[in-house]
PDB file of C-alpha atoms in Angstrom:
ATOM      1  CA  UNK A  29       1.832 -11.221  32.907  1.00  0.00           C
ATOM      2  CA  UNK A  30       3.343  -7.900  31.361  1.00  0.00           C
ATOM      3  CA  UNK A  31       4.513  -8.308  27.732  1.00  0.00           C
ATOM      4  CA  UNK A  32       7.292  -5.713  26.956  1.00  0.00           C
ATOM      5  CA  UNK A  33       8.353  -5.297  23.466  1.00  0.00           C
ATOM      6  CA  UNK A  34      11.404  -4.977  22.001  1.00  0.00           C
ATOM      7  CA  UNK A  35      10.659  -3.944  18.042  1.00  0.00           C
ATOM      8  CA  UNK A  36       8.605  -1.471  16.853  1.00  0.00           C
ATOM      9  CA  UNK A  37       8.318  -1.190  12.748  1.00  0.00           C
ATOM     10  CA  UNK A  38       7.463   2.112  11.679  1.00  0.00           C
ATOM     11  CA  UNK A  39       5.765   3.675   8.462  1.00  0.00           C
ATOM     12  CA  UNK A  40       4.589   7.143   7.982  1.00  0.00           C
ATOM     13  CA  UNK A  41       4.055   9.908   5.119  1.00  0.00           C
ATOM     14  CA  UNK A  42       6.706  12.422   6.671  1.00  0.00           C
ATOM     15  CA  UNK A  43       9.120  11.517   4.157  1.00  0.00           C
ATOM     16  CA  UNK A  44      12.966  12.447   5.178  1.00  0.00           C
ATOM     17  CA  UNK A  45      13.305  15.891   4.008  1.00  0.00           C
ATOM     18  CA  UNK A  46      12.317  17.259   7.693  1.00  0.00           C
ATOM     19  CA  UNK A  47      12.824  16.558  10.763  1.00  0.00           C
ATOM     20  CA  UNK A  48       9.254  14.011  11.551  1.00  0.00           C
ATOM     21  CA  UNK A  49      10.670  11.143  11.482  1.00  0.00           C
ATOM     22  CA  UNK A  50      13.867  11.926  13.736  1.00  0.00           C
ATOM     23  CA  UNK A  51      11.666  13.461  15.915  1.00  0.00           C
ATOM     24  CA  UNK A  52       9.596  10.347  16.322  1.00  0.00           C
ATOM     25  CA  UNK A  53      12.319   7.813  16.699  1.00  0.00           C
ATOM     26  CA  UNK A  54      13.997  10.284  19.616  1.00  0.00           C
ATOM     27  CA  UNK A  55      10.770  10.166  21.449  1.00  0.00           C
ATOM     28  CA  UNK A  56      10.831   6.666  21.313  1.00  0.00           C
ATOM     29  CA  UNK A  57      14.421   6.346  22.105  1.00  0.00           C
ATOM     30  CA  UNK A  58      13.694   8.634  25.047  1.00  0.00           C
ATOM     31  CA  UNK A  59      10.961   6.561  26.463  1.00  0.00           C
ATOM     32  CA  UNK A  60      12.117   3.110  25.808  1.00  0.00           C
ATOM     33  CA  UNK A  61      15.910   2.935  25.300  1.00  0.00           C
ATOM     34  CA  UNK A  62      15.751  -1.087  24.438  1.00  0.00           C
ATOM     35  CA  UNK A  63      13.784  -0.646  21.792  1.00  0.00           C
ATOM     36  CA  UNK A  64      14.554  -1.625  17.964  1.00  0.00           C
ATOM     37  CA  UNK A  65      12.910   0.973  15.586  1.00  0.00           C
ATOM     38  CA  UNK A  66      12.526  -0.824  11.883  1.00  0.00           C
ATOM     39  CA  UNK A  67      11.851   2.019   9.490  1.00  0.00           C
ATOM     40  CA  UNK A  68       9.470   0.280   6.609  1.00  0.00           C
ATOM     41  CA  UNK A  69       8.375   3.375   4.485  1.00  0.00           C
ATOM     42  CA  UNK A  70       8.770   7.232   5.147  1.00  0.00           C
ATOM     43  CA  UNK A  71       7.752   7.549   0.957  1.00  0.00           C
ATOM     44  CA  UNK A  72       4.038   7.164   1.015  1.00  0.00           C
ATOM     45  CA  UNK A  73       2.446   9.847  -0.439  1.00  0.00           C
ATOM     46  CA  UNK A  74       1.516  12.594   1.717  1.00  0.00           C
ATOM     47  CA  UNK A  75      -2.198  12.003   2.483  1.00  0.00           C
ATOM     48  CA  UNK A  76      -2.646   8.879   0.582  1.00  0.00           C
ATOM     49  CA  UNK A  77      -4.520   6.926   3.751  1.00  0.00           C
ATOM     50  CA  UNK A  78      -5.107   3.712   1.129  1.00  0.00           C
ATOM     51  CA  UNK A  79      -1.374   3.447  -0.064  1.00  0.00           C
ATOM     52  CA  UNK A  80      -0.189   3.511   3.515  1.00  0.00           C
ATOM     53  CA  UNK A  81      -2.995   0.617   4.094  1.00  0.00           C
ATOM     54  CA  UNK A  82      -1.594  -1.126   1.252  1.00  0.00           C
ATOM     55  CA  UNK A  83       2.024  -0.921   1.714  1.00  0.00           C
ATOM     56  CA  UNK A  84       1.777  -1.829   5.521  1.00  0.00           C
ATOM     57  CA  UNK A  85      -0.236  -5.335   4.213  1.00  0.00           C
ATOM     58  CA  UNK A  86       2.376  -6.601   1.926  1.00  0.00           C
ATOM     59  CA  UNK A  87       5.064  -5.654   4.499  1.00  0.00           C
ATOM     60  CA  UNK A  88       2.966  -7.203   8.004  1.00  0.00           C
ATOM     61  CA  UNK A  89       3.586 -10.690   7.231  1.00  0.00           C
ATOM     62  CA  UNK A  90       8.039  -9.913   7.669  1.00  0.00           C
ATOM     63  CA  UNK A  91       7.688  -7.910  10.514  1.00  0.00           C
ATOM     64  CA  UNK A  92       9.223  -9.071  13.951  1.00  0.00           C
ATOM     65  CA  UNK A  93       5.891  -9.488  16.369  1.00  0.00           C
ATOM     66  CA  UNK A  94       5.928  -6.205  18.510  1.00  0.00           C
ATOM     67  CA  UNK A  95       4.558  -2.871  17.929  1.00  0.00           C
ATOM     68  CA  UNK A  96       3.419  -1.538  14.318  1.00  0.00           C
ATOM     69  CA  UNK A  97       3.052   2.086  14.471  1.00  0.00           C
ATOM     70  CA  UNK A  98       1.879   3.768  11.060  1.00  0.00           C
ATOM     71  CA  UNK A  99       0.893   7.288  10.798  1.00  0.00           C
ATOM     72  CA  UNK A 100      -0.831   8.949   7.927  1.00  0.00           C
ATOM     73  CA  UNK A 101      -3.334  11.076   9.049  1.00  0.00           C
ATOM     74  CA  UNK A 102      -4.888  14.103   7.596  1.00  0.00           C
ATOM     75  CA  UNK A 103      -7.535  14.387  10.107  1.00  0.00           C
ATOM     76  CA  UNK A 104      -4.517  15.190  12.730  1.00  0.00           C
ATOM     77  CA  UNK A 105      -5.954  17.082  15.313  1.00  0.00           C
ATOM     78  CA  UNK A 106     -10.051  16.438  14.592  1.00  0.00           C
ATOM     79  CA  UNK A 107     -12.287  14.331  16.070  1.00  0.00           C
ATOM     80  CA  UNK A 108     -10.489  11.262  14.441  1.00  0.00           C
ATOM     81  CA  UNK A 109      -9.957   8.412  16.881  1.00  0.00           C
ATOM     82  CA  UNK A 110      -5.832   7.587  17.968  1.00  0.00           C
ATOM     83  CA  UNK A 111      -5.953   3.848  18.576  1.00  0.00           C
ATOM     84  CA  UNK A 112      -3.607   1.048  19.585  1.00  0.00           C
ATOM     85  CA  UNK A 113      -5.098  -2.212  18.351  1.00  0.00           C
ATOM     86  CA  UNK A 114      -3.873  -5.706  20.087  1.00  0.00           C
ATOM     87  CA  UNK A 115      -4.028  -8.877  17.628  1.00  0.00           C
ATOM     88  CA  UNK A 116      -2.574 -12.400  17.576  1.00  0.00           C
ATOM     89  CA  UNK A 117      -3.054 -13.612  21.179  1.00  0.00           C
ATOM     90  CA  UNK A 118      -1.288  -9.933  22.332  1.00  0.00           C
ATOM     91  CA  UNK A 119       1.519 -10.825  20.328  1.00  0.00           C
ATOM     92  CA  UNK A 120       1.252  -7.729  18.663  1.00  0.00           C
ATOM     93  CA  UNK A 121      -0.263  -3.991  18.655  1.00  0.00           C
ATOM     94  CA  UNK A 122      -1.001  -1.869  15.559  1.00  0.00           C
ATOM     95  CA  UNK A 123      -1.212   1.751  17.139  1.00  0.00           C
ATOM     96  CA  UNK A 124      -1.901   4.928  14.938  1.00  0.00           C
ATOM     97  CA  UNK A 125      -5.174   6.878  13.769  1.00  0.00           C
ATOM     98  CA  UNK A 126      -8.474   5.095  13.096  1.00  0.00           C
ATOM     99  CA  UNK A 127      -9.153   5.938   9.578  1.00  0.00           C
ATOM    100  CA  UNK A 128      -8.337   2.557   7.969  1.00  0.00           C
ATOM    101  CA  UNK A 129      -5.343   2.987   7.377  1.00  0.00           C
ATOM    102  CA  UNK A 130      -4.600   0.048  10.198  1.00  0.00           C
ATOM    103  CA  UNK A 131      -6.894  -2.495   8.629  1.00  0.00           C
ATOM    104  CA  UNK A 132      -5.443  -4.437   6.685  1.00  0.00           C
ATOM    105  CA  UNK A 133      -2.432  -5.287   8.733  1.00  0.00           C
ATOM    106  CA  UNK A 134      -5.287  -6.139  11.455  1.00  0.00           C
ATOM    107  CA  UNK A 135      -7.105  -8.422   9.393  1.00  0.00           C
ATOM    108  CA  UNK A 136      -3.875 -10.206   8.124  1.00  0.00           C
ATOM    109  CA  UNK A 137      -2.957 -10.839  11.873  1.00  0.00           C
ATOM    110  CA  UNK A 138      -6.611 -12.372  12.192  1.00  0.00           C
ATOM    111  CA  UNK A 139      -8.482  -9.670  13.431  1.00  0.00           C
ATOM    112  CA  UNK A 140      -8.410  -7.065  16.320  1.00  0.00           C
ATOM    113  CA  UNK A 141      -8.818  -8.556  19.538  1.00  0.00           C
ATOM    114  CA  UNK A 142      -8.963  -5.369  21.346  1.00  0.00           C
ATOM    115  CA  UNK A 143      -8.774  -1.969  20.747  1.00  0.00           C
ATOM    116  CA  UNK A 144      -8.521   1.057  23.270  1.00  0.00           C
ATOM    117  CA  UNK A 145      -8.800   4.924  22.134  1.00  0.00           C
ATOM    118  CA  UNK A 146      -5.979   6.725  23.113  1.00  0.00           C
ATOM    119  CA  UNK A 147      -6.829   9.455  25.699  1.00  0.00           C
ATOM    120  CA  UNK A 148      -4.466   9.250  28.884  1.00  0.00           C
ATOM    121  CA  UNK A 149      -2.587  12.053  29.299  1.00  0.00           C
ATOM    122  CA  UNK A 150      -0.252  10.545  31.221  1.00  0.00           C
ATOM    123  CA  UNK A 151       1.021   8.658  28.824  1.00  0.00           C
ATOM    124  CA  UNK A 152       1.152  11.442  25.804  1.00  0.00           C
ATOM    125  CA  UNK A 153       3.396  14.543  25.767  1.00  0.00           C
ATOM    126  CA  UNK A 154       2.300  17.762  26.401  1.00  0.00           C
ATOM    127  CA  UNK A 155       2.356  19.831  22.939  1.00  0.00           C
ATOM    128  CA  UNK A 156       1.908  23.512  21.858  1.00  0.00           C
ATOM    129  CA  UNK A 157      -0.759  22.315  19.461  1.00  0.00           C
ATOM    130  CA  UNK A 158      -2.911  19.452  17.883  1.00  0.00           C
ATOM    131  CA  UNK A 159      -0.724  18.366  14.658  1.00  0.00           C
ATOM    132  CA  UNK A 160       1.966  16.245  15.292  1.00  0.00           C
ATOM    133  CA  UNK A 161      -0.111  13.410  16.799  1.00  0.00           C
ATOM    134  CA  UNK A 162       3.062  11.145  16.001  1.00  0.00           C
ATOM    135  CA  UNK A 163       5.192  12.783  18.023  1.00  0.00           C
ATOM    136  CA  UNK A 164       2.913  13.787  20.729  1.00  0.00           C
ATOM    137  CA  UNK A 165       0.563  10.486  21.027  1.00  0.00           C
ATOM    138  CA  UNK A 166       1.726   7.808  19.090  1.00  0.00           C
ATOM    139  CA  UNK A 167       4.933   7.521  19.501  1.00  0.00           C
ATOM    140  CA  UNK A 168       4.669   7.796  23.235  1.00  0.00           C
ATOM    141  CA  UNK A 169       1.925   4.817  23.346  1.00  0.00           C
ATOM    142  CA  UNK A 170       4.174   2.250  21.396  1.00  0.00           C
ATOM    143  CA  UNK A 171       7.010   3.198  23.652  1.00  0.00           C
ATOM    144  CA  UNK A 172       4.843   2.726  26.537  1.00  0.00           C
ATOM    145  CA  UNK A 173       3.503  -0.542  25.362  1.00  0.00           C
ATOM    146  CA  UNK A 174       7.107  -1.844  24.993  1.00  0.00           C
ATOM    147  CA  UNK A 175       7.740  -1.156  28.284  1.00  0.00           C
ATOM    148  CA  UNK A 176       5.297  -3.165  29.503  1.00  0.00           C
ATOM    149  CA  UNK A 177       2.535  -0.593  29.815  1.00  0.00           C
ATOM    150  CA  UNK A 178      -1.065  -2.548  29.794  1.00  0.00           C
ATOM    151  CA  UNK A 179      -2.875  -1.402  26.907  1.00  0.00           C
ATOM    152  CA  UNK A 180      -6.011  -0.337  28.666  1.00  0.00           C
ATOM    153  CA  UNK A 181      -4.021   1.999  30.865  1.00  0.00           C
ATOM    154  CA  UNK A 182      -3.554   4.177  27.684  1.00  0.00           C
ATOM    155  CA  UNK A 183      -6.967   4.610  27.073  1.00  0.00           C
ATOM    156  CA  UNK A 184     -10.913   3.199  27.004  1.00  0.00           C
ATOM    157  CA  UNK A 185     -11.529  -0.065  25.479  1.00  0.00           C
ATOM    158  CA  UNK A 186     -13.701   0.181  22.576  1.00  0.00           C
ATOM    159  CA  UNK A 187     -15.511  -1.995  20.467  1.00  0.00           C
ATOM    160  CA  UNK A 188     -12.916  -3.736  16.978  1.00  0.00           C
ATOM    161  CA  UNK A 189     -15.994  -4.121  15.101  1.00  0.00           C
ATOM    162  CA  UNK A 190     -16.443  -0.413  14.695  1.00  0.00           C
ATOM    163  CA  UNK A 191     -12.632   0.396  13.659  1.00  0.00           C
ATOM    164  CA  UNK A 192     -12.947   1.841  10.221  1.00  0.00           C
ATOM    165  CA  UNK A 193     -12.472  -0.568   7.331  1.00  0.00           C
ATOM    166  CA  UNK A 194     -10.164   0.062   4.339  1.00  0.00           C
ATOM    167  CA  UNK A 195     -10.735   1.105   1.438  1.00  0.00           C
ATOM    168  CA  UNK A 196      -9.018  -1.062  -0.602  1.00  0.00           C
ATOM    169  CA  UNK A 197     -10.609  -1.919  -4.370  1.00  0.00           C
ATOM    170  CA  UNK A 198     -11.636  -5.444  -5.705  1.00  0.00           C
ATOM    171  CA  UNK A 199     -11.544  -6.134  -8.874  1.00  0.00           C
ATOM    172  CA  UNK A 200     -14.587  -7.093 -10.630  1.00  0.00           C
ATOM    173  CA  UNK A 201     -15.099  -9.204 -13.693  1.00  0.00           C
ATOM    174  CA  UNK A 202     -18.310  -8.673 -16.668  1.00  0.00           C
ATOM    175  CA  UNK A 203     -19.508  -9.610 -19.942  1.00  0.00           C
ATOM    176  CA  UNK A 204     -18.018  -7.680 -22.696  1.00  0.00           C
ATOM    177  CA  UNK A 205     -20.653  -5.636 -24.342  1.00  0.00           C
ATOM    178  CA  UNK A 206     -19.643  -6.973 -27.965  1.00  0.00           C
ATOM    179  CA  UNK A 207     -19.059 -10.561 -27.655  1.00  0.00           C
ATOM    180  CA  UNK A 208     -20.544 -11.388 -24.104  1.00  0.00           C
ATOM    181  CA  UNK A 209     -16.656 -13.027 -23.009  1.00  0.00           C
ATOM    182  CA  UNK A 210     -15.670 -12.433 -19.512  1.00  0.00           C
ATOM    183  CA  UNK A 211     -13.731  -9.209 -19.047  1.00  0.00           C
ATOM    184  CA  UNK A 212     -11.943  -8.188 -15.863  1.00  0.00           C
ATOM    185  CA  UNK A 213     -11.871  -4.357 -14.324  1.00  0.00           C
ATOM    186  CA  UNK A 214      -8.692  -3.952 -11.911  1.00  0.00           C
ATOM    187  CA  UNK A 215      -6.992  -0.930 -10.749  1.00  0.00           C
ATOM    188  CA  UNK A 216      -3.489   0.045 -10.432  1.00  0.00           C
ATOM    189  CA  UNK A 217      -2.573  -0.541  -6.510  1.00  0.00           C
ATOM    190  CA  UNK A 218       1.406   0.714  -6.693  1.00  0.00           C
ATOM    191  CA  UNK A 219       3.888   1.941  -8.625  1.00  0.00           C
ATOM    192  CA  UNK A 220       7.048   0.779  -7.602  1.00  0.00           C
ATOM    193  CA  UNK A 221      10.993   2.453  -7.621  1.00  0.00           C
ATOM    194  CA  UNK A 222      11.097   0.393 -11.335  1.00  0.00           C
ATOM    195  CA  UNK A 223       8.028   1.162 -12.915  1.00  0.00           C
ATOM    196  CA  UNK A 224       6.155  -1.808 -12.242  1.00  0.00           C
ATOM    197  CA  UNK A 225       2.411  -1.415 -11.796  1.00  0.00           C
ATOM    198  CA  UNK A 226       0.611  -3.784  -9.484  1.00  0.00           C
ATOM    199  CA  UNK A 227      -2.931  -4.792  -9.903  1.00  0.00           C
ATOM    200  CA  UNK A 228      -5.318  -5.542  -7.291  1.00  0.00           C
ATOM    201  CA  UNK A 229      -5.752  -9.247  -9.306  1.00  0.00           C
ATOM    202  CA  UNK A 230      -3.728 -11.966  -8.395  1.00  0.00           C
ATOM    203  CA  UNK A 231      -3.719 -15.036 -10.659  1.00  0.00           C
ATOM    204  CA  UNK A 232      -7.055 -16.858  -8.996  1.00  0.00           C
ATOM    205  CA  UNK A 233      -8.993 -13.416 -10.521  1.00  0.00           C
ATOM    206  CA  UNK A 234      -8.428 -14.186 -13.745  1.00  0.00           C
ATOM    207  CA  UNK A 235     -11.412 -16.535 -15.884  1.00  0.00           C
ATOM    208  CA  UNK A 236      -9.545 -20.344 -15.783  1.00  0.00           C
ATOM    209  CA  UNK A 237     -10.411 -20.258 -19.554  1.00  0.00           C
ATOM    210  CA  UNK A 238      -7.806 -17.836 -20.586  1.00  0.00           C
ATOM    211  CA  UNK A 239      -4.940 -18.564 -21.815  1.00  0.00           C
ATOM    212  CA  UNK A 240      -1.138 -16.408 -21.823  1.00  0.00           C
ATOM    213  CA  UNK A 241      -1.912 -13.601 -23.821  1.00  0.00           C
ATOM    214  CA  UNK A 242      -4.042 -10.638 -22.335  1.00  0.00           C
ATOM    215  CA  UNK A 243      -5.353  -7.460 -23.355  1.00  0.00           C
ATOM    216  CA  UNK A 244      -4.911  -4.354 -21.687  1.00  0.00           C
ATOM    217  CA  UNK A 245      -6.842  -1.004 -21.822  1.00  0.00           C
ATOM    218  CA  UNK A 246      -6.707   1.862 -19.955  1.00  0.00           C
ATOM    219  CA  UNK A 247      -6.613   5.365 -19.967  1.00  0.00           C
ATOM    220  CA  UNK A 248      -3.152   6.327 -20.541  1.00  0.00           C
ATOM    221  CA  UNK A 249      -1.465  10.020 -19.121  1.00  0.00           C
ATOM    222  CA  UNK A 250       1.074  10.247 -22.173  1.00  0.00           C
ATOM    223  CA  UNK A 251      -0.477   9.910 -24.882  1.00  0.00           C
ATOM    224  CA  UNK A 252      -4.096   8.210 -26.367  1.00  0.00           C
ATOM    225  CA  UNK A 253      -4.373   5.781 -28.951  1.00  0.00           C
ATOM    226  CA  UNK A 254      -8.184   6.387 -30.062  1.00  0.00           C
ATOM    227  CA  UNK A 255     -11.015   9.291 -30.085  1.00  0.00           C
ATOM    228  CA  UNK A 256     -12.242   7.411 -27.091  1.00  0.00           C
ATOM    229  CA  UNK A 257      -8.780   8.112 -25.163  1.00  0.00           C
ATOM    230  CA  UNK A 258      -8.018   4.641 -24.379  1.00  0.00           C
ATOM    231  CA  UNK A 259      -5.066   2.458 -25.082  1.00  0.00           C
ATOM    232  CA  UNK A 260      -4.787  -1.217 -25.897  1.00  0.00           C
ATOM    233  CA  UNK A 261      -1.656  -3.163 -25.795  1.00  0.00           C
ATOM    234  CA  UNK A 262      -0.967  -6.669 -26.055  1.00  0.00           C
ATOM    235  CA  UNK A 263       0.510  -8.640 -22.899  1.00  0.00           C
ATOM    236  CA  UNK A 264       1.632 -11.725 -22.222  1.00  0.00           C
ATOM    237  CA  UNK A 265       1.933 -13.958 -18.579  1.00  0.00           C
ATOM    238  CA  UNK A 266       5.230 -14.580 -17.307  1.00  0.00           C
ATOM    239  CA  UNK A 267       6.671 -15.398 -14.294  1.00  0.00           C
ATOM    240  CA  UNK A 268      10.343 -13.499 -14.508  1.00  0.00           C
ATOM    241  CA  UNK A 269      11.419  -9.997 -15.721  1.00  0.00           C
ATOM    242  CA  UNK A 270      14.115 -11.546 -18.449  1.00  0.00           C
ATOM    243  CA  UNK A 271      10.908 -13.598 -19.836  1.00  0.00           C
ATOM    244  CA  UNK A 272       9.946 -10.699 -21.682  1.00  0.00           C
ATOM    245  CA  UNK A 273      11.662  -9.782 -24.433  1.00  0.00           C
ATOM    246  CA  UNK A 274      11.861  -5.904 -25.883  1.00  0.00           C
ATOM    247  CA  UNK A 275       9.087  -3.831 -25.653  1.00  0.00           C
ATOM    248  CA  UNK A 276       6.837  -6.879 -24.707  1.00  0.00           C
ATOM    249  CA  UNK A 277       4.358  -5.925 -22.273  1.00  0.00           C
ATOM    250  CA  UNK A 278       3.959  -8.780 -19.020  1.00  0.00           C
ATOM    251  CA  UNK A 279       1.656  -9.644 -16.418  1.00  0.00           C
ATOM    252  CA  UNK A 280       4.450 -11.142 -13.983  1.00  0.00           C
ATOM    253  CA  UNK A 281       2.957 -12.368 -10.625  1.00  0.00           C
ATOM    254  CA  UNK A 282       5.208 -10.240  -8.082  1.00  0.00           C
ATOM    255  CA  UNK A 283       6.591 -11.166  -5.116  1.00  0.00           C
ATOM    256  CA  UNK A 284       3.669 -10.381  -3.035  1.00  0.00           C
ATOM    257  CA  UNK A 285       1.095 -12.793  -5.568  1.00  0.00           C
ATOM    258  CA  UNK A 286      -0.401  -9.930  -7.529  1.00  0.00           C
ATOM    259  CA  UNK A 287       0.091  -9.519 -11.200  1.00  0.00           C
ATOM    260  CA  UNK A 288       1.915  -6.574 -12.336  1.00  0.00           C
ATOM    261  CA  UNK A 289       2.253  -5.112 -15.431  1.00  0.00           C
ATOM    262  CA  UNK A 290       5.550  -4.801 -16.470  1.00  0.00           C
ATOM    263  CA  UNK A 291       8.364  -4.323 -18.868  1.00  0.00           C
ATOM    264  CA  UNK A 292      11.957  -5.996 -18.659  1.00  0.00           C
ATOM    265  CA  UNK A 293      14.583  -3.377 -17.487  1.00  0.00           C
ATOM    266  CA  UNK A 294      12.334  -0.197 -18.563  1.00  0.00           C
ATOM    267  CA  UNK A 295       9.243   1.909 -16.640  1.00  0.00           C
ATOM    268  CA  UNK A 296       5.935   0.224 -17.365  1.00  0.00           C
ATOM    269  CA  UNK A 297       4.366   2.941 -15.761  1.00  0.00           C
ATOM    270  CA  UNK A 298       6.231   5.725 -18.067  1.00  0.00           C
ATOM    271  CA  UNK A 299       6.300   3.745 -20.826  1.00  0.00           C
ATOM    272  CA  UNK A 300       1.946   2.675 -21.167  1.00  0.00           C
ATOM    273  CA  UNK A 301       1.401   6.013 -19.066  1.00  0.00           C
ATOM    274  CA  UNK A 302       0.254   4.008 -16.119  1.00  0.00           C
ATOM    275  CA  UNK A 303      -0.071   5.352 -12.298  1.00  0.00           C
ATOM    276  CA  UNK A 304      -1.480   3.983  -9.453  1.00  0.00           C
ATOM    277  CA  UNK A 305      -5.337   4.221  -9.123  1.00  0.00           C
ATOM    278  CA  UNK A 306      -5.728   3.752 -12.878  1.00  0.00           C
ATOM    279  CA  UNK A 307      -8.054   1.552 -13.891  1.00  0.00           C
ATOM    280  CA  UNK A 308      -6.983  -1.211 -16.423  1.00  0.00           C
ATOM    281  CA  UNK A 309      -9.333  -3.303 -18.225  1.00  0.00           C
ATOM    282  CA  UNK A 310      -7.977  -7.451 -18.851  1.00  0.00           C
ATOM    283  CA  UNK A 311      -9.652  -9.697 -21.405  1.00  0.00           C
ATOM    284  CA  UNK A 312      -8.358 -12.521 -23.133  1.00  0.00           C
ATOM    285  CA  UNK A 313      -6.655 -12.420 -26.123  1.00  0.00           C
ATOM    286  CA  UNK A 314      -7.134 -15.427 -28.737  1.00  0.00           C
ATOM    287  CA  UNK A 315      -3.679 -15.137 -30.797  1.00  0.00           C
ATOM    288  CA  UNK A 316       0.208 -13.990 -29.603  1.00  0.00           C
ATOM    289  CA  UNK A 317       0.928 -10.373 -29.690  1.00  0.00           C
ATOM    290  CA  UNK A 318       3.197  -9.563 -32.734  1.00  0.00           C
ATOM    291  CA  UNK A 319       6.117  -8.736 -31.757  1.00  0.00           C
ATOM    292  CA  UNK A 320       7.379  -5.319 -31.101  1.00  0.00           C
ATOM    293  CA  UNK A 321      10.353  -3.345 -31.733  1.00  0.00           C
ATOM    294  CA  UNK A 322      11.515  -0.294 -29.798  1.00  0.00           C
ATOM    295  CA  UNK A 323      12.452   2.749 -32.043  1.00  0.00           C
ATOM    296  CA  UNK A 324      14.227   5.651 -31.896  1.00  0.00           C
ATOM    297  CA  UNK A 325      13.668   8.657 -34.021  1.00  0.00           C
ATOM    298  CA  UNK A 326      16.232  10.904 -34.967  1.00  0.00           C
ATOM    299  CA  UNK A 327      15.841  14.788 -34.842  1.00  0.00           C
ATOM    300  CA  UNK A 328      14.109  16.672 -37.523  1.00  0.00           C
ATOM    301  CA  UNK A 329      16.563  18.755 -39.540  1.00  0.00           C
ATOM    302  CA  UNK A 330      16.504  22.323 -39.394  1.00  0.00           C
TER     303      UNK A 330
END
């Protein structure tokens, strides 16, 4: 039985200044007129392989099933693999290069169930040169796919197992060196539009024992707080925005089930001089923050 496809959902690091992502979408338009393009991110950072892996795993689960095709790929034109992945029964492919980026959106379908490399001319454009793999090979293979195209005629099977893995951090949790208490080591995953700054810890990660107030430190890019260069504020857990009140630091548990570190109505990130792949170090905090009060200081007379 052929399975044609009517959606594909689309996320790249060509941002919308040029002309990529047009490009792309014409191709596609071209090859398979029926087709629904969903445009999840164009913003990733250019480069940034693990943000692109993270962002397509908290968007995979409110996709329509179909194709996902995700490019962000700065070993365009080496001797990277182009793959198209098939998961969920064939209910879905994941096409785009093989340098993790794919991964998680694999694993959070269950696991690739096969994978071909893709090789067939036939079913690529011809192009001047080797960089635009996007236009040129991936964007033909999804349209191809929703056309009914069997996967294996793009390319030779190869084995899932060796697709390359993520590389997406864990957190980790220690003693404390002074008092032996259970600290916890997470990392800034994203920065979102508002300045929140998700964790790679979701609520589970944290020691049962503590209670709502945590400790953060971190290195901070504004400004630092000791000789050391670290900063230490006070947070506490909450589970909206407005529960914070001014200048209060959260830990709000998002809408993807990691904790963030926020700040109601204002930048965490500018604010505690956060960005993503900082690490930030939790630990329990035995009394309530005292309060704080934003301040503003007015000029210095001349």
């Amino acid at each position: 039985m052929v399975t044609r496809f009517d959606t594909i959902s689309f996320l790249t690091d060509y941002g919308t200044t040029d002309e990529f992502v047009g490009v792309v979408k014409a191709v596609i338009r071209d090859l398979a007129p029926h087709v629904t393009v969903v445009d999840l991110t164009h913003g990733i950072p250019p480069f940034d392989v693990q943000a692109g892996a993270l962002a397509l795993a908290r968007c995979i689960a409110y996709v329509p099933a179909g194709v996902v095709l995700a490019v962000i790929d700065p070993g365009v034109g080496t001797t990277r693999r182009a793959v198209a992945i098939e998961v969920a029964g064939g209910a879905g492919v994941r096409v785009g290069p093989d340098n993790g980026l794919l991964a998680p959106a694999v694993a959070v379908a269950g696991g690739a169930e096969r994978a071909v490399e893709l090789t067939n001319p036939e079913y690529q454009l011809a192009t001047p040169g080797a960089t635009f793999a996007g236009r040129d090979v991936f964007a033909p293979a999804a349209a191809h796919l929703c056309n009914g195209v069997p996967l294996t005629e793009l390319g030779p099977e190869i084995d899932p197992g060796l697709l390359l893995p993520a590389t997406v951090p864990l957190p980790r949790t220690e003693p404390a060196e002074d008092d032996g208490r259970e600290v916890v080591f997470a990392q800034v995953l994203w920065v979102d539009r508002y300045g929140n700054c998700q964790l790679n810890v979701g609520p589970d990660d944290l020691p049962e024992d503590w209670g709502p107030h945590v400790q953060l430190r971190y290195h901070t890019h504004t400004t630092f707080a000791d000789p050391s260069g670290m900063q230490t504020r006070s947070a506490i857990r909450a589970t909206s925005f407005a529960d914070l009140g001014g200048g209060t630091v959260g830990l709000v548990l998002d809408s993807y089930g990691m904790l963030a570190v926020c700040l109601d109505q204002r930048s965490a990130a500018e604010e505690l001089g956060l960005t993503a792949g900082d690490q930030v170090i939790l630990s329990a905090l035995d009394a309530p923050p005292a309060p704080t009060t934003p301040v503003t200081l007015a000029p210095r007379p001349q």
